[in-house]
XYZ file of N, CA and C in Angstrom:
561
model
N 176.803 99.556 38.550
C 175.923 100.443 39.268
C 174.684 100.684 38.401
N 173.528 100.455 38.986
C 172.277 100.632 38.277
C 171.706 102.004 38.594
N 171.266 102.699 37.554
C 170.664 104.020 37.798
C 169.195 103.847 38.166
N 168.680 104.829 38.876
C 167.273 104.805 39.300
C 166.384 104.929 38.077
N 165.243 104.213 38.092
C 164.341 104.315 36.935
C 163.760 105.719 36.799
N 163.530 106.126 35.565
C 162.946 107.443 35.293
C 161.436 107.294 35.156
N 160.715 107.729 36.200
C 159.262 107.628 36.207
C 158.591 108.903 35.687
N 159.356 109.905 35.312
C 158.776 111.182 34.908
C 158.189 111.163 33.501
N 158.579 110.189 32.691
C 158.098 110.153 31.309
C 156.585 109.937 31.270
N 155.893 110.882 30.643
C 154.458 110.750 30.480
C 153.640 111.175 31.683
N 154.256 111.684 32.719
C 153.528 112.111 33.916
C 153.429 113.630 33.917
N 152.226 114.128 34.087
C 151.991 115.561 34.190
C 152.148 115.933 35.659
N 153.315 116.435 36.043
C 153.594 116.692 37.464
C 152.678 117.761 38.051
N 152.314 118.778 37.257
C 151.394 119.800 37.767
C 150.052 119.165 38.123
N 149.548 118.360 37.228
C 148.253 117.704 37.467
C 148.323 116.749 38.657
N 149.399 115.997 38.754
C 149.560 115.053 39.863
C 149.619 115.781 41.201
N 150.362 116.878 41.262
C 150.480 117.652 42.495
C 149.132 118.243 42.901
N 148.406 118.789 41.952
C 147.103 119.390 42.246
C 146.071 118.323 42.618
N 146.160 117.153 42.023
C 145.279 116.048 42.403
C 145.561 115.645 43.846
N 146.835 115.532 44.180
C 147.223 115.114 45.535
C 146.738 116.100 46.596
N 146.886 117.395 46.356
C 146.499 118.380 47.365
C 144.987 118.398 47.576
N 144.229 118.028 46.565
C 142.769 117.972 46.694
C 142.304 116.739 47.461
N 143.192 115.773 47.658
C 142.814 114.532 48.316
C 143.527 114.330 49.648
N 143.976 115.412 50.236
C 144.584 115.333 51.569
C 143.468 115.148 52.581
N 143.603 114.171 53.433
C 142.586 113.919 54.453
C 142.785 114.905 55.594
N 141.696 115.433 56.091
C 141.759 116.346 57.233
C 141.814 117.786 56.795
N 142.837 118.483 57.226
C 142.963 119.914 56.951
C 143.044 120.199 55.457
N 142.628 121.404 55.110
C 142.768 121.861 53.739
C 144.212 122.273 53.501
N 144.601 122.237 52.239
C 145.968 122.619 51.895
C 145.949 123.380 50.579
N 146.995 124.154 50.367
C 147.172 124.866 49.116
C 148.595 124.618 48.640
N 148.855 124.960 47.391
C 150.200 124.820 46.836
C 150.696 126.217 46.490
N 151.819 126.581 47.085
C 152.445 127.878 46.829
C 153.788 127.617 46.163
N 153.881 127.955 44.886
C 155.114 127.772 44.119
C 155.680 126.357 44.290
N 154.790 125.354 44.217
C 155.202 123.955 44.266
C 155.317 123.349 45.649
N 155.114 124.133 46.696
C 155.210 123.639 48.067
C 153.810 123.494 48.652
N 153.474 122.300 49.148
C 152.170 122.082 49.774
C 152.199 122.685 51.171
N 151.236 123.561 51.435
C 151.144 124.227 52.732
C 149.756 124.003 53.318
N 149.692 123.586 54.587
C 148.375 123.430 55.218
C 147.708 124.791 55.414
N 146.387 124.800 55.360
C 145.612 126.012 55.619
C 144.988 125.834 56.984
N 145.569 126.496 57.979
C 145.058 126.381 59.351
C 145.138 127.741 60.041
N 144.199 128.630 59.695
C 144.238 129.986 60.246
C 143.894 130.036 61.733
N 144.437 131.047 62.396
C 144.132 131.262 63.806
C 142.755 131.896 63.933
N 142.246 131.958 65.148
C 140.936 132.578 65.367
C 140.955 134.071 65.046
N 142.054 134.756 65.341
C 142.115 136.181 65.019
C 142.137 136.393 63.512
N 142.806 135.494 62.815
C 142.825 135.516 61.357
C 141.394 135.346 60.826
N 140.678 134.374 61.351
C 139.287 134.133 60.949
C 138.390 135.327 61.291
N 138.661 135.949 62.426
C 137.890 137.126 62.848
C 138.047 138.257 61.835
N 139.260 138.484 61.383
C 139.520 139.547 60.402
C 138.805 139.249 59.083
N 138.877 138.010 58.620
C 138.198 137.640 57.381
C 136.681 137.807 57.525
N 136.149 137.439 58.687
C 134.709 137.563 58.928
C 134.258 139.021 58.904
N 135.069 139.919 59.470
C 134.718 141.341 59.473
C 134.594 141.894 58.051
N 135.478 141.472 57.176
C 135.398 141.897 55.776
C 134.181 141.242 55.124
N 134.015 139.949 55.335
C 132.906 139.204 54.719
C 131.556 139.812 55.071
N 131.354 140.139 56.334
C 130.068 140.691 56.762
C 129.731 142.003 56.077
N 130.753 142.814 55.809
C 130.496 144.098 55.147
C 130.203 143.930 53.658
N 130.624 142.816 53.087
C 130.408 142.558 51.671
C 129.119 141.789 51.385
N 128.615 141.062 52.374
C 127.528 140.092 52.161
C 126.320 140.640 51.402
N 125.770 141.761 51.829
C 124.562 142.276 51.179
C 124.826 142.595 49.707
N 125.959 143.231 49.438
C 126.273 143.590 48.050
C 126.550 142.339 47.219
N 127.194 141.355 47.813
C 127.463 140.095 47.125
C 126.146 139.441 46.703
N 125.165 139.425 47.612
C 123.838 138.873 47.294
C 123.174 139.656 46.163
N 123.243 140.990 46.220
C 122.654 141.823 45.167
C 123.274 141.530 43.803
N 124.547 141.197 43.783
C 125.252 140.925 42.532
C 125.014 139.504 42.020
N 124.306 138.679 42.804
C 124.084 137.291 42.402
C 125.339 136.453 42.518
N 126.103 136.737 43.551
C 127.376 136.052 43.763
C 127.370 135.311 45.102
N 128.421 134.580 45.340
C 128.662 133.944 46.630
C 130.060 134.316 47.082
N 130.263 134.318 48.396
C 131.595 134.568 48.930
C 132.004 133.352 49.742
N 133.272 133.017 49.684
C 133.763 131.865 50.420
C 135.248 131.696 50.200
N 135.744 130.542 50.620
C 137.177 130.277 50.484
C 137.393 128.991 49.680
N 136.799 128.953 48.501
C 136.954 127.798 47.624
C 138.289 127.800 46.902
N 138.594 126.683 46.276
C 139.869 126.493 45.588
C 139.984 127.345 44.331
N 141.189 127.868 44.116
C 141.515 128.593 42.888
C 142.713 127.909 42.235
N 142.547 127.511 40.995
C 143.622 126.874 40.244
C 144.333 127.935 39.411
N 145.627 127.794 39.279
C 146.429 128.662 38.430
C 147.109 127.759 37.399
N 146.398 127.411 36.307
C 146.907 126.444 35.334
C 148.246 126.864 34.736
N 149.061 125.856 34.485
C 150.376 126.130 33.914
C 151.400 126.501 34.970
N 151.006 126.457 36.232
C 151.929 126.744 37.334
C 151.717 125.692 38.421
N 152.630 125.641 39.342
C 152.500 124.716 40.475
C 151.854 125.436 41.653
N 150.698 126.076 41.381
C 149.981 126.825 42.406
C 148.522 126.413 42.432
N 148.008 126.249 43.642
C 146.607 125.908 43.905
C 146.271 126.633 45.189
N 145.513 127.727 45.099
C 145.307 128.597 46.250
C 143.947 128.367 46.913
N 143.934 128.589 48.201
C 142.703 128.629 48.988
C 142.682 130.009 49.644
N 142.057 131.003 48.981
C 142.060 132.357 49.547
C 141.216 132.428 50.815
N 141.478 133.428 51.629
C 140.664 133.621 52.822
C 139.236 133.958 52.449
N 139.067 134.646 51.335
C 137.737 135.006 50.856
C 137.830 135.332 49.369
N 136.870 134.828 48.615
C 136.755 135.195 47.210
C 135.279 135.390 46.909
N 134.980 136.300 46.012
C 133.613 136.544 45.566
C 133.539 136.083 44.109
N 132.581 135.180 43.855
C 132.419 134.623 42.503
C 130.938 134.602 42.130
N 130.652 134.693 40.832
C 129.261 134.575 40.397
C 128.683 133.222 40.815
N 127.436 133.238 41.255
C 126.812 132.018 41.767
C 126.823 130.883 40.751
N 126.575 131.185 39.480
C 126.542 130.116 38.479
C 127.885 129.423 38.327
N 128.981 130.120 38.600
C 130.311 129.492 38.534
C 130.608 128.674 39.787
N 129.966 129.030 40.898
C 130.214 128.334 42.157
C 129.553 126.956 42.186
N 128.571 126.732 41.344
C 127.880 125.436 41.294
C 128.776 124.393 40.640
N 128.752 123.196 41.170
C 129.482 122.108 40.536
C 130.718 121.642 41.279
N 131.173 122.372 42.254
C 132.259 121.915 43.101
C 133.634 121.852 42.481
N 133.865 122.575 41.405
C 135.199 122.550 40.811
C 135.989 123.792 41.202
N 137.290 123.713 40.991
C 138.129 124.877 41.248
C 137.856 125.936 40.189
N 137.988 127.179 40.583
C 137.818 128.289 39.645
C 139.179 128.914 39.354
N 139.186 129.821 38.401
C 140.400 130.549 38.048
C 140.315 131.948 38.655
N 141.443 132.571 38.968
C 141.404 133.914 39.549
C 140.635 134.926 38.710
N 140.680 134.818 37.373
C 139.957 135.791 36.548
C 138.442 135.572 36.558
N 137.982 134.506 37.187
C 136.543 134.266 37.336
C 135.994 134.880 38.619
N 136.863 135.448 39.422
C 136.449 136.088 40.668
C 136.142 137.556 40.417
N 135.414 138.155 41.355
C 135.215 139.602 41.330
C 136.157 140.277 42.324
N 136.501 139.532 43.378
C 137.361 140.054 44.442
C 137.989 138.874 45.157
N 139.272 139.008 45.489
C 139.976 138.034 46.323
C 140.523 138.781 47.518
N 140.338 138.189 48.711
C 140.835 138.774 49.953
C 141.796 137.782 50.604
N 142.973 138.249 50.942
C 143.926 137.459 51.729
C 144.218 138.222 53.002
N 144.266 137.501 54.108
C 144.548 138.049 55.426
C 145.886 137.469 55.872
N 146.846 138.327 56.181
C 148.168 137.824 56.546
C 148.203 137.313 57.979
N 149.133 136.408 58.183
C 149.532 135.927 59.501
C 151.050 135.996 59.525
N 151.639 135.838 60.689
C 153.105 135.871 60.785
C 153.736 134.865 59.822
N 153.118 133.686 59.690
C 153.707 132.618 58.892
C 153.571 132.811 57.379
N 152.625 133.653 56.922
C 152.413 133.762 55.486
C 152.410 135.187 54.946
N 152.817 136.146 55.744
C 152.706 137.548 55.342
C 153.427 137.838 54.023
N 154.650 137.403 53.880
C 155.398 137.685 52.653
C 154.787 136.977 51.451
N 154.261 135.779 51.655
C 153.595 135.063 50.563
C 152.395 135.853 50.063
N 151.556 136.350 50.987
C 150.381 137.120 50.593
C 150.771 138.459 49.969
N 151.803 139.109 50.514
C 152.212 140.429 50.025
C 152.872 140.371 48.656
N 153.663 139.334 48.407
C 154.493 139.304 47.205
C 154.038 138.230 46.214
N 154.121 136.962 46.628
C 153.876 135.856 45.706
C 152.429 135.833 45.226
N 151.479 135.813 46.157
C 150.076 135.739 45.745
C 149.649 137.001 44.997
N 150.126 138.147 45.433
C 149.780 139.376 44.717
C 150.240 139.309 43.265
N 151.466 138.855 43.036
C 151.997 138.740 41.678
C 151.206 137.712 40.864
N 150.924 136.567 41.480
C 150.204 135.505 40.763
C 148.746 135.883 40.478
N 148.083 136.496 41.449
C 146.698 136.919 41.203
C 146.638 137.922 40.050
N 147.595 138.816 39.974
C 147.635 139.772 38.860
C 147.910 139.050 37.543
N 148.866 138.150 37.555
C 149.208 137.391 36.354
C 147.999 136.617 35.826
N 147.188 136.081 36.731
C 146.013 135.307 36.350
C 144.746 136.158 36.336
N 144.927 137.466 36.308
C 143.881 138.453 36.040
C 142.744 138.525 37.052
N 143.026 138.309 38.327
C 142.014 138.570 39.359
C 141.808 140.084 39.374
N 140.572 140.568 39.164
C 140.375 142.005 38.985
C 140.657 142.847 40.222
N 140.338 142.336 41.398
C 140.575 143.071 42.651
C 141.196 142.135 43.674
N 142.268 142.589 44.297
C 142.937 141.818 45.345
C 143.049 142.702 46.579
N 142.378 142.299 47.648
C 142.391 143.049 48.902
C 143.306 142.344 49.883
N 144.362 143.034 50.298
C 145.325 142.492 51.250
C 145.066 143.101 52.617
N 144.635 142.267 53.549
C 144.429 142.677 54.934
C 145.674 142.237 55.689
N 146.570 143.167 55.938
C 147.874 142.845 56.526
C 147.818 143.020 58.037
N 147.510 141.933 58.736
C 147.408 141.967 60.200
C 148.773 142.200 60.848
N 149.834 141.812 60.176
C 151.181 141.980 60.728
C 151.564 143.453 60.738
N 151.261 144.167 59.650
C 151.595 145.590 59.552
C 150.463 146.505 59.978
N 149.267 145.925 60.199
C 148.119 146.743 60.601
C 147.635 147.649 59.491
N 147.626 147.109 58.258
C 147.229 147.935 57.108
C 146.360 147.141 56.142
N 145.729 147.901 55.244
C 144.884 147.306 54.212
C 145.211 147.985 52.889
N 145.291 147.144 51.818
C 145.618 147.653 50.487
C 144.736 146.959 49.470
N 144.191 147.737 48.557
C 143.401 147.188 47.461
C 144.204 147.332 46.174
N 144.468 146.206 45.527
C 145.180 146.182 44.251
C 144.164 145.960 43.131
N 144.346 146.685 42.016
C 143.442 146.554 40.878
C 144.229 146.739 39.585
N 143.535 146.562 38.472
C 144.122 146.682 37.138
C 145.304 145.717 36.976
N 144.972 144.405 36.909
C 146.031 143.393 36.806
C 146.720 143.378 35.449
N 148.000 143.035 35.487
C 148.801 142.859 34.281
C 149.781 141.722 34.497
N 150.517 141.362 33.464
C 151.453 140.247 33.585
C 152.624 140.551 34.527
N 152.890 141.809 34.769
C 153.984 142.183 35.657
C 153.492 142.583 37.043
N 152.202 142.434 37.295
C 151.637 142.784 38.599
C 150.461 143.714 38.441
N 149.943 144.144 39.566
C 148.844 145.110 39.545
C 149.403 146.488 39.240
N 148.701 147.237 38.415
C 149.181 148.557 38.037
C 148.610 149.654 38.915
N 147.689 149.289 39.805
C 147.099 150.283 40.689
C 146.996 149.721 42.097
N 147.365 150.539 43.089
C 147.259 150.152 44.494
C 146.651 151.308 45.275
N 145.658 150.998 46.071
C 145.053 151.976 46.973
C 145.465 151.563 48.381
N 146.529 152.163 48.867
C 147.079 151.829 50.173
C 148.567 151.614 50.058
N 149.183 151.173 51.132
C 148.555 150.667 52.353
C 147.990 151.790 53.227
N 146.836 151.497 53.808
C 146.183 152.401 54.748
C 146.162 151.723 56.119
N 146.371 152.487 57.179
C 146.324 151.875 58.509
C 144.904 151.410 58.836
N 144.824 150.342 59.629
C 143.520 149.897 60.106
C 142.835 151.074 60.778
N 141.542 151.198 60.556
C 140.773 152.333 61.047
C 140.357 153.245 59.912
N 141.023 153.099 58.760
C 140.718 153.868 57.562
C 139.515 153.241 56.859
N 138.691 154.064 56.243
C 137.627 153.554 55.387
C 138.200 153.426 53.981
N 138.038 152.248 53.397
C 138.581 151.970 52.065
C 137.431 151.739 51.095
N 137.441 152.460 49.976
C 136.389 152.285 48.968
C 136.724 151.092 48.080
N 135.763 150.165 47.973
C 135.880 149.033 47.059
C 135.063 149.415 45.815
N 135.720 149.532 44.643
C 135.039 150.040 43.447
C 134.057 149.034 42.840
N 133.469 149.443 41.717
C 132.517 148.606 40.975
C 133.121 147.223 40.743
N 132.317 146.224 40.808
C 130.864 146.256 40.912
C 130.343 146.381 42.345
N 131.252 146.496 43.320
C 130.827 146.560 44.718
C 130.359 147.954 45.111
N 131.186 148.941 44.800
C 130.882 150.330 45.110
C 130.426 150.490 46.560
N 131.298 150.086 47.477
C 130.984 150.217 48.897
C 132.219 150.645 49.666
N 131.979 151.231 50.833
C 133.062 151.658 51.703
C 133.255 150.624 52.796
N 134.476 150.126 52.900
C 134.818 149.104 53.869
C 135.389 149.771 55.114
N 134.733 149.556 56.236
C 135.191 150.103 57.519
C 136.202 149.127 58.105
N 137.433 149.573 58.283
C 138.498 148.697 58.772
C 138.776 148.861 60.270
N 137.938 149.632 60.945
C 138.151 149.885 62.382
C 138.226 148.589 63.173
N 137.338 147.652 62.885
C 137.290 146.397 63.634
C 138.484 145.489 63.406
N 139.318 145.793 62.418
C 140.495 144.970 62.145
C 141.625 145.227 63.133
N 141.572 146.358 63.813
C 142.608 146.699 64.786
C 142.542 145.724 65.954
N 143.666 145.054 66.259
C 143.663 144.124 67.390
C 143.396 144.869 68.691
N 142.716 144.198 69.590
C 142.408 144.839 70.889
C 143.502 144.610 71.889
């Protein structure tokens, strides 16, 4: 009986997985704890992200930043995220490479039925571990919004929420703005 050849010697599996997900034809994809997941949000999901984006746009411009849903790498892990929205300094956005969570000013994830627990638990823990300073969770499933701040290796040490949709939520420095969540309530 012949054993199967061992092809793992000398192969960086994290790098190979992240290379593969960046070269998927068609839809965008992310890697969550080693599992490749397509990114295909519904229109209501996109609507919620747009409502947050529009309220941030002017302040983002004043800060010399850009907002979008570019790739975030989490080196040393089998994770490659495509957030619903991230705010990053414009100079870091140039060049088309993935950024790290600690290079962001704010990350926003909007839940759907299919990914709610991932956004609430896994991504929240990982964003804190990789030092994303602010993580805004727009939970469409529960109808709430929560802002996490002060990241540490065991998670965020501060949470403002969950607040029901319709609540005004203050986004602290460098944004220093009040986010109106009324429009997030489904009709």
